[in-house]
Amino acid sequence: MGVLFEHKLSLAGFDSRALELDGEGPPLLLLHGWSDSADTWRPALDLLRRHGRHAVALDLPGYGTAARLDPDQPVLRQHDRFVRAALAHFAPEGGAVIAGNSLGGVAALRAAEHEESGLAGIVPIAPAGFDMAGWFLVIQGERLIRGILASPVPVPEAIVRGAVGRVYRQVAFARPTQVSRRVISSFTSHVGSSSDVARILASGRRLRAELADPFRLDRIGCPVLIVWGDSDRMVFASGAERVLREVDGSRLEVIEKCGHCPQLEAPERLVQLLEEFCADPVAATAA
C-alpha cells in the first residue's frame, strides 16, 4: 500500500501544501472547493492508498494553508496558473487526471480547455459555474457570521469555527446530522478568526461575477466524467446538461443520497468511479 505524506511546495509563485500518496503512473490531482482545503480529500486518499494510486491533493491559492490571492487579479486566472504549474511539476510527461470538487471542478474544466495540458481526462465533481443556488447569500447573511464580522473585539476561535461549521454542515450535506465532528473540524481548522471569515467571503464575492461564464467547453478534447450528488443544494445537477451537450466523450454519474461533497459523504463510491476512470478514461465515459 502507498504512503501518504504532507509537504510544502511552491507552484506558480504560490506557496502551498500537498497531501501526496506515492504510487505508480501519472498522478490523480485532487482539487477542493471554495473555502475548503486539501484535507477534504483525506478519506478518499485513504481508500486510494489501498490501490497503489499516485494521487496529490493541493491547497488552492487563497484557501487552507496556501498563499493568499492577489486582490488585483481574477481568482480563476490565478488558479489556472497554479494548476498548470502543478501539472508541470507532478506530471511533466502528461497523462494526469484532475478530479475537482465545486471550485476545484471549475479549475479542472478550465485546465482541460488547453490541449497542451496533456490531461488523460478530468472528473469535475459538482462543478460551480453552471446552475448555482443562492448558497453564498445564505452563508453571508447567516446571523452568527454577521455577528462575527461586526464584532468590535476579537472573537474567540472556538466561536468562529463553531459558526462556520454549523453553516457548512447545513448547506453542503444531504444528511447534516450524520456528518462526523472530524469532518467539520477538518473544514474549520483553517478558519479561526473574523479576518479569515472576511477574507474568504471577499473571495466568494469576487467569484460570483467570475463564475457567470467561466468556460469554453468547445475546447475540451479529453474524456470528462461528471459526478454529482442527487441532493446537492449548492450547485444543481442540471448544470451537467451543458457539459454533456457540448463535450464529446462526457458522461454524468449521479450519486444517490449525497450532497455537494461526495468525497466526504460517499467516498467509497467516488473512489470506485475515480479508479475506473483512471484505468481507462475513454471506456469509463463510454459506459
Coordinates of C-alpha atoms in Angstrom, one line a residue:
M1 CA 0.0 0.0 0.0
G2 CA 1.1 3.6 -0.7
V3 CA 2.3 6.0 1.9
L4 CA 0.6 9.4 2.4
F5 CA 2.9 12.3 3.2
E6 CA 2.4 16.0 3.7
H7 CA 4.8 18.6 2.3
K8 CA 5.1 22.2 1.3
L9 CA 5.9 23.4 -2.2
S10 CA 5.7 26.5 -4.4
L11 CA 3.8 26.5 -7.7
A12 CA 3.4 29.5 -10.0
G13 CA 4.7 31.7 -7.2
F14 CA 2.2 30.4 -4.6
D15 CA 3.4 28.6 -1.5
S16 CA 1.1 25.7 -0.9
R17 CA 0.7 22.3 0.7
A18 CA 0.4 18.9 -0.8
L19 CA -1.0 15.6 0.6
E20 CA 0.8 13.2 -1.7
L21 CA 0.1 9.5 -2.0
D22 CA 3.0 7.6 -3.5
G23 CA 2.2 5.2 -6.3
E24 CA 2.6 4.2 -9.9
G25 CA 1.9 6.2 -13.0
P26 CA 0.7 9.7 -13.8
P27 CA -1.0 11.3 -10.8
L28 CA -4.6 11.8 -9.9
L29 CA -4.6 15.5 -9.0
L30 CA -7.3 16.4 -6.4
L31 CA -8.6 19.9 -6.1
H32 CA -11.0 21.2 -3.3
G33 CA -13.8 23.7 -3.4
W34 CA -14.3 27.3 -2.2
S35 CA -13.2 27.9 1.4
D36 CA -12.1 24.3 1.7
S37 CA -8.6 22.7 1.7
A38 CA -6.7 19.6 0.6
D39 CA -7.9 17.9 3.9
T40 CA -11.3 17.3 2.3
W41 CA -9.6 14.5 0.3
R42 CA -8.2 12.5 3.3
P43 CA -11.0 9.9 3.3
A44 CA -10.6 9.3 -0.5
L45 CA -6.8 9.3 -0.2
D46 CA -7.0 6.6 2.5
L47 CA -9.1 4.4 0.1
L48 CA -6.9 5.2 -2.9
R49 CA -3.9 4.1 -0.8
R50 CA -5.0 0.5 -0.9
H51 CA -4.9 0.5 -4.7
G52 CA -1.3 1.9 -5.1
R53 CA -2.6 5.0 -6.9
H54 CA -0.3 8.0 -7.2
A55 CA -2.5 10.9 -6.0
V56 CA -1.9 14.5 -4.9
A57 CA -4.3 16.8 -3.1
L58 CA -3.4 20.5 -3.0
D59 CA -4.4 23.6 -1.2
L60 CA -5.6 26.1 -3.8
P61 CA -4.3 29.7 -3.5
G62 CA -6.4 31.7 -1.1
Y63 CA -7.5 28.7 1.0
G64 CA -6.2 26.2 3.5
T65 CA -2.5 26.9 4.2
A66 CA -1.8 28.3 0.7
A67 CA -0.6 31.8 -0.1
R68 CA -3.2 34.5 -0.3
L69 CA -4.8 35.5 -3.6
D70 CA -3.7 38.7 -5.3
P71 CA -6.7 41.0 -4.8
D72 CA -6.0 42.8 -8.1
Q73 CA -6.2 39.7 -10.3
P74 CA -9.1 37.4 -11.1
V75 CA -9.3 34.4 -8.8
L76 CA -9.9 31.9 -11.6
R77 CA -6.8 33.0 -13.6
Q78 CA -4.7 32.7 -10.5
H79 CA -6.0 29.2 -10.0
D80 CA -5.4 28.4 -13.7
R81 CA -1.7 29.3 -13.4
F82 CA -1.4 27.3 -10.2
V83 CA -3.0 24.2 -11.8
R84 CA -0.8 24.4 -14.9
A85 CA 2.3 24.6 -12.7
A86 CA 1.0 21.6 -10.7
L87 CA 0.7 19.6 -13.8
A88 CA 4.2 20.5 -15.0
H89 CA 5.6 19.6 -11.6
F90 CA 3.8 16.3 -10.9
A91 CA 3.2 15.1 -14.5
P92 CA 5.8 16.6 -16.8
E93 CA 5.2 13.8 -19.3
G94 CA 1.4 14.4 -19.3
G95 CA -1.2 11.7 -18.6
A96 CA -2.6 13.1 -15.3
V97 CA -6.2 13.1 -14.3
I98 CA -7.7 16.0 -12.4
A99 CA -10.7 15.5 -10.1
G100 CA -12.0 18.7 -8.6
N101 CA -15.0 19.4 -6.3
S102 CA -17.0 22.6 -6.8
L103 CA -14.5 25.4 -7.4
G104 CA -11.9 22.6 -8.0
G105 CA -14.2 21.3 -10.7
V106 CA -14.1 24.7 -12.3
A107 CA -10.3 24.5 -12.3
A108 CA -10.4 21.0 -13.8
L109 CA -12.7 22.1 -16.7
R110 CA -10.6 25.2 -17.4
A111 CA -7.4 23.1 -17.5
A112 CA -9.0 20.7 -19.9
E113 CA -9.7 23.6 -22.3
H114 CA -5.9 23.6 -23.1
E115 CA -4.7 20.7 -25.2
E116 CA -1.1 21.4 -24.1
S117 CA -2.0 20.3 -20.6
G118 CA -1.7 16.7 -21.7
L119 CA -4.5 15.5 -19.5
A120 CA -5.8 12.0 -19.8
G121 CA -9.1 13.2 -18.5
I122 CA -11.0 15.1 -15.8
V123 CA -13.6 14.4 -13.2
P124 CA -15.5 17.6 -12.3
I125 CA -17.5 16.9 -9.1
A126 CA -20.5 19.2 -8.7
P127 CA -18.5 21.9 -10.5
A128 CA -19.5 25.5 -9.8
G129 CA -20.2 27.9 -12.7
F130 CA -23.4 26.3 -14.0
D131 CA -26.8 26.2 -12.3
M132 CA -25.9 27.6 -8.9
A133 CA -28.2 28.0 -5.9
G134 CA -28.2 31.1 -3.7
W135 CA -25.9 29.5 -1.1
F136 CA -23.4 32.3 -0.9
L137 CA -26.1 34.8 0.1
V138 CA -27.3 32.3 2.8
I139 CA -23.7 32.0 4.2
Q140 CA -23.0 35.7 4.1
G141 CA -26.3 36.5 5.8
E142 CA -26.2 33.9 8.5
R143 CA -26.7 35.6 11.9
L144 CA -23.6 34.3 13.6
I145 CA -21.4 35.0 10.6
R146 CA -22.7 38.6 10.5
G147 CA -22.2 38.9 14.2
I148 CA -18.6 37.7 13.9
L149 CA -17.8 40.2 11.2
A150 CA -19.5 43.1 13.1
S151 CA -17.8 42.4 16.4
P152 CA -15.6 45.3 17.6
V153 CA -13.4 42.9 19.6
P154 CA -11.6 39.7 18.5
V155 CA -14.0 36.7 18.5
P156 CA -12.6 33.5 20.1
E157 CA -11.5 30.9 17.6
A158 CA -13.9 28.3 19.0
I159 CA -16.9 30.6 18.3
V160 CA -15.7 31.4 14.8
R161 CA -15.1 27.7 14.0
G162 CA -18.4 26.7 15.5
A163 CA -20.4 29.2 13.4
V164 CA -18.6 28.3 10.2
G165 CA -19.0 24.6 10.9
R166 CA -22.8 25.0 11.5
V167 CA -23.3 26.7 8.2
Y168 CA -21.1 24.2 6.4
R169 CA -23.0 21.2 7.9
Q170 CA -26.4 22.7 6.8
V171 CA -25.6 23.7 3.2
A172 CA -23.0 21.1 2.0
F173 CA -24.5 17.8 3.0
A174 CA -27.6 15.7 2.2
R175 CA -27.7 14.4 5.8
P176 CA -26.3 17.1 8.0
T177 CA -26.9 15.3 11.3
Q178 CA -24.8 12.3 10.1
V179 CA -21.7 14.3 9.3
S180 CA -18.9 13.5 11.7
R181 CA -17.3 16.0 14.0
R182 CA -14.0 15.1 12.5
V183 CA -15.2 16.3 9.0
I184 CA -16.5 19.6 10.4
S185 CA -13.3 20.1 12.5
S186 CA -11.1 19.5 9.4
F187 CA -13.1 22.0 7.4
T188 CA -12.9 24.7 10.0
S189 CA -9.3 24.2 11.0
H190 CA -8.1 26.8 8.6
V191 CA -10.8 29.4 9.5
G192 CA -10.1 30.6 13.0
S193 CA -10.6 34.3 13.1
S194 CA -13.0 37.0 11.9
S195 CA -10.3 38.2 9.4
D196 CA -10.2 34.6 7.9
V197 CA -14.0 34.7 7.5
A198 CA -13.9 38.2 5.9
R199 CA -11.1 37.2 3.5
I200 CA -12.9 34.1 2.3
L201 CA -16.2 35.9 1.9
A202 CA -14.4 38.5 -0.1
S203 CA -13.1 35.9 -2.5
G204 CA -16.6 34.5 -2.8
R205 CA -18.0 37.9 -3.8
R206 CA -15.3 38.1 -6.5
L207 CA -16.0 34.6 -7.7
R208 CA -19.8 35.3 -8.1
A209 CA -19.0 37.6 -11.0
E210 CA -16.2 35.4 -12.5
L211 CA -18.4 32.3 -12.4
A212 CA -21.1 33.9 -14.6
D213 CA -19.4 32.5 -17.7
P214 CA -16.1 30.8 -16.9
F215 CA -15.9 28.0 -19.6
R216 CA -15.1 27.4 -23.2
L217 CA -16.3 23.9 -23.3
D218 CA -15.9 23.5 -27.1
R219 CA -12.2 23.5 -26.5
I220 CA -12.2 20.3 -24.3
G221 CA -10.9 17.3 -26.1
C222 CA -10.2 14.8 -23.3
P223 CA -12.7 12.4 -21.6
V224 CA -14.9 14.0 -18.9
L225 CA -16.7 12.2 -16.1
I226 CA -19.1 14.5 -14.3
V227 CA -20.1 13.4 -10.8
W228 CA -22.9 14.9 -8.8
G229 CA -24.9 14.2 -5.6
D230 CA -28.6 13.9 -6.2
S231 CA -29.3 16.1 -3.1
D232 CA -26.8 18.9 -3.8
R233 CA -28.3 22.2 -2.6
M234 CA -25.3 24.4 -3.6
V235 CA -24.9 23.6 -7.3
F236 CA -27.8 21.9 -9.1
A237 CA -27.0 18.7 -11.1
S238 CA -28.9 20.2 -14.1
G239 CA -25.7 22.1 -14.7
A240 CA -24.3 18.9 -16.2
E241 CA -26.6 19.1 -19.2
R242 CA -24.5 21.8 -20.9
V243 CA -21.3 19.7 -20.5
L244 CA -23.0 16.6 -21.8
R245 CA -24.3 18.6 -24.8
E246 CA -21.1 20.4 -25.7
V247 CA -18.3 18.0 -24.8
D248 CA -17.9 14.8 -26.8
G249 CA -16.8 11.9 -24.6
S250 CA -18.5 13.2 -21.4
R251 CA -20.7 11.2 -19.1
L252 CA -22.7 12.0 -15.9
E253 CA -22.8 9.8 -12.8
V254 CA -25.2 10.8 -10.1
I255 CA -24.6 9.5 -6.5
E256 CA -27.8 8.9 -4.5
K257 CA -28.4 10.4 -1.1
C258 CA -25.4 12.7 -1.5
G259 CA -24.9 16.4 -1.2
H260 CA -22.2 18.8 -2.5
C261 CA -19.2 16.9 -1.3
P262 CA -19.2 13.2 -2.4
Q263 CA -15.5 12.9 -1.3
L264 CA -16.9 13.1 2.2
E265 CA -20.4 11.7 2.1
A266 CA -19.8 8.9 -0.4
P267 CA -16.0 8.3 -0.6
E268 CA -16.2 4.6 -1.4
R269 CA -18.5 5.2 -4.4
L270 CA -16.5 8.2 -5.6
V271 CA -13.2 6.4 -5.3
Q272 CA -14.6 3.5 -7.3
L273 CA -15.6 5.9 -10.0
L274 CA -12.1 7.5 -9.9
E275 CA -10.4 4.2 -10.1
E276 CA -12.4 3.1 -13.1
F277 CA -11.8 6.4 -14.8
C278 CA -8.1 6.5 -14.2
A279 CA -7.7 2.9 -15.5
D280 CA -9.4 3.8 -18.9
P281 CA -10.9 7.3 -19.2
V282 CA -12.3 6.6 -22.7
A283 CA -14.1 3.4 -21.6
A284 CA -15.3 5.0 -18.4
T285 CA -17.1 7.8 -20.3
A286 CA -18.5 5.5 -23.0
A287 CA -20.4 3.3 -20.4

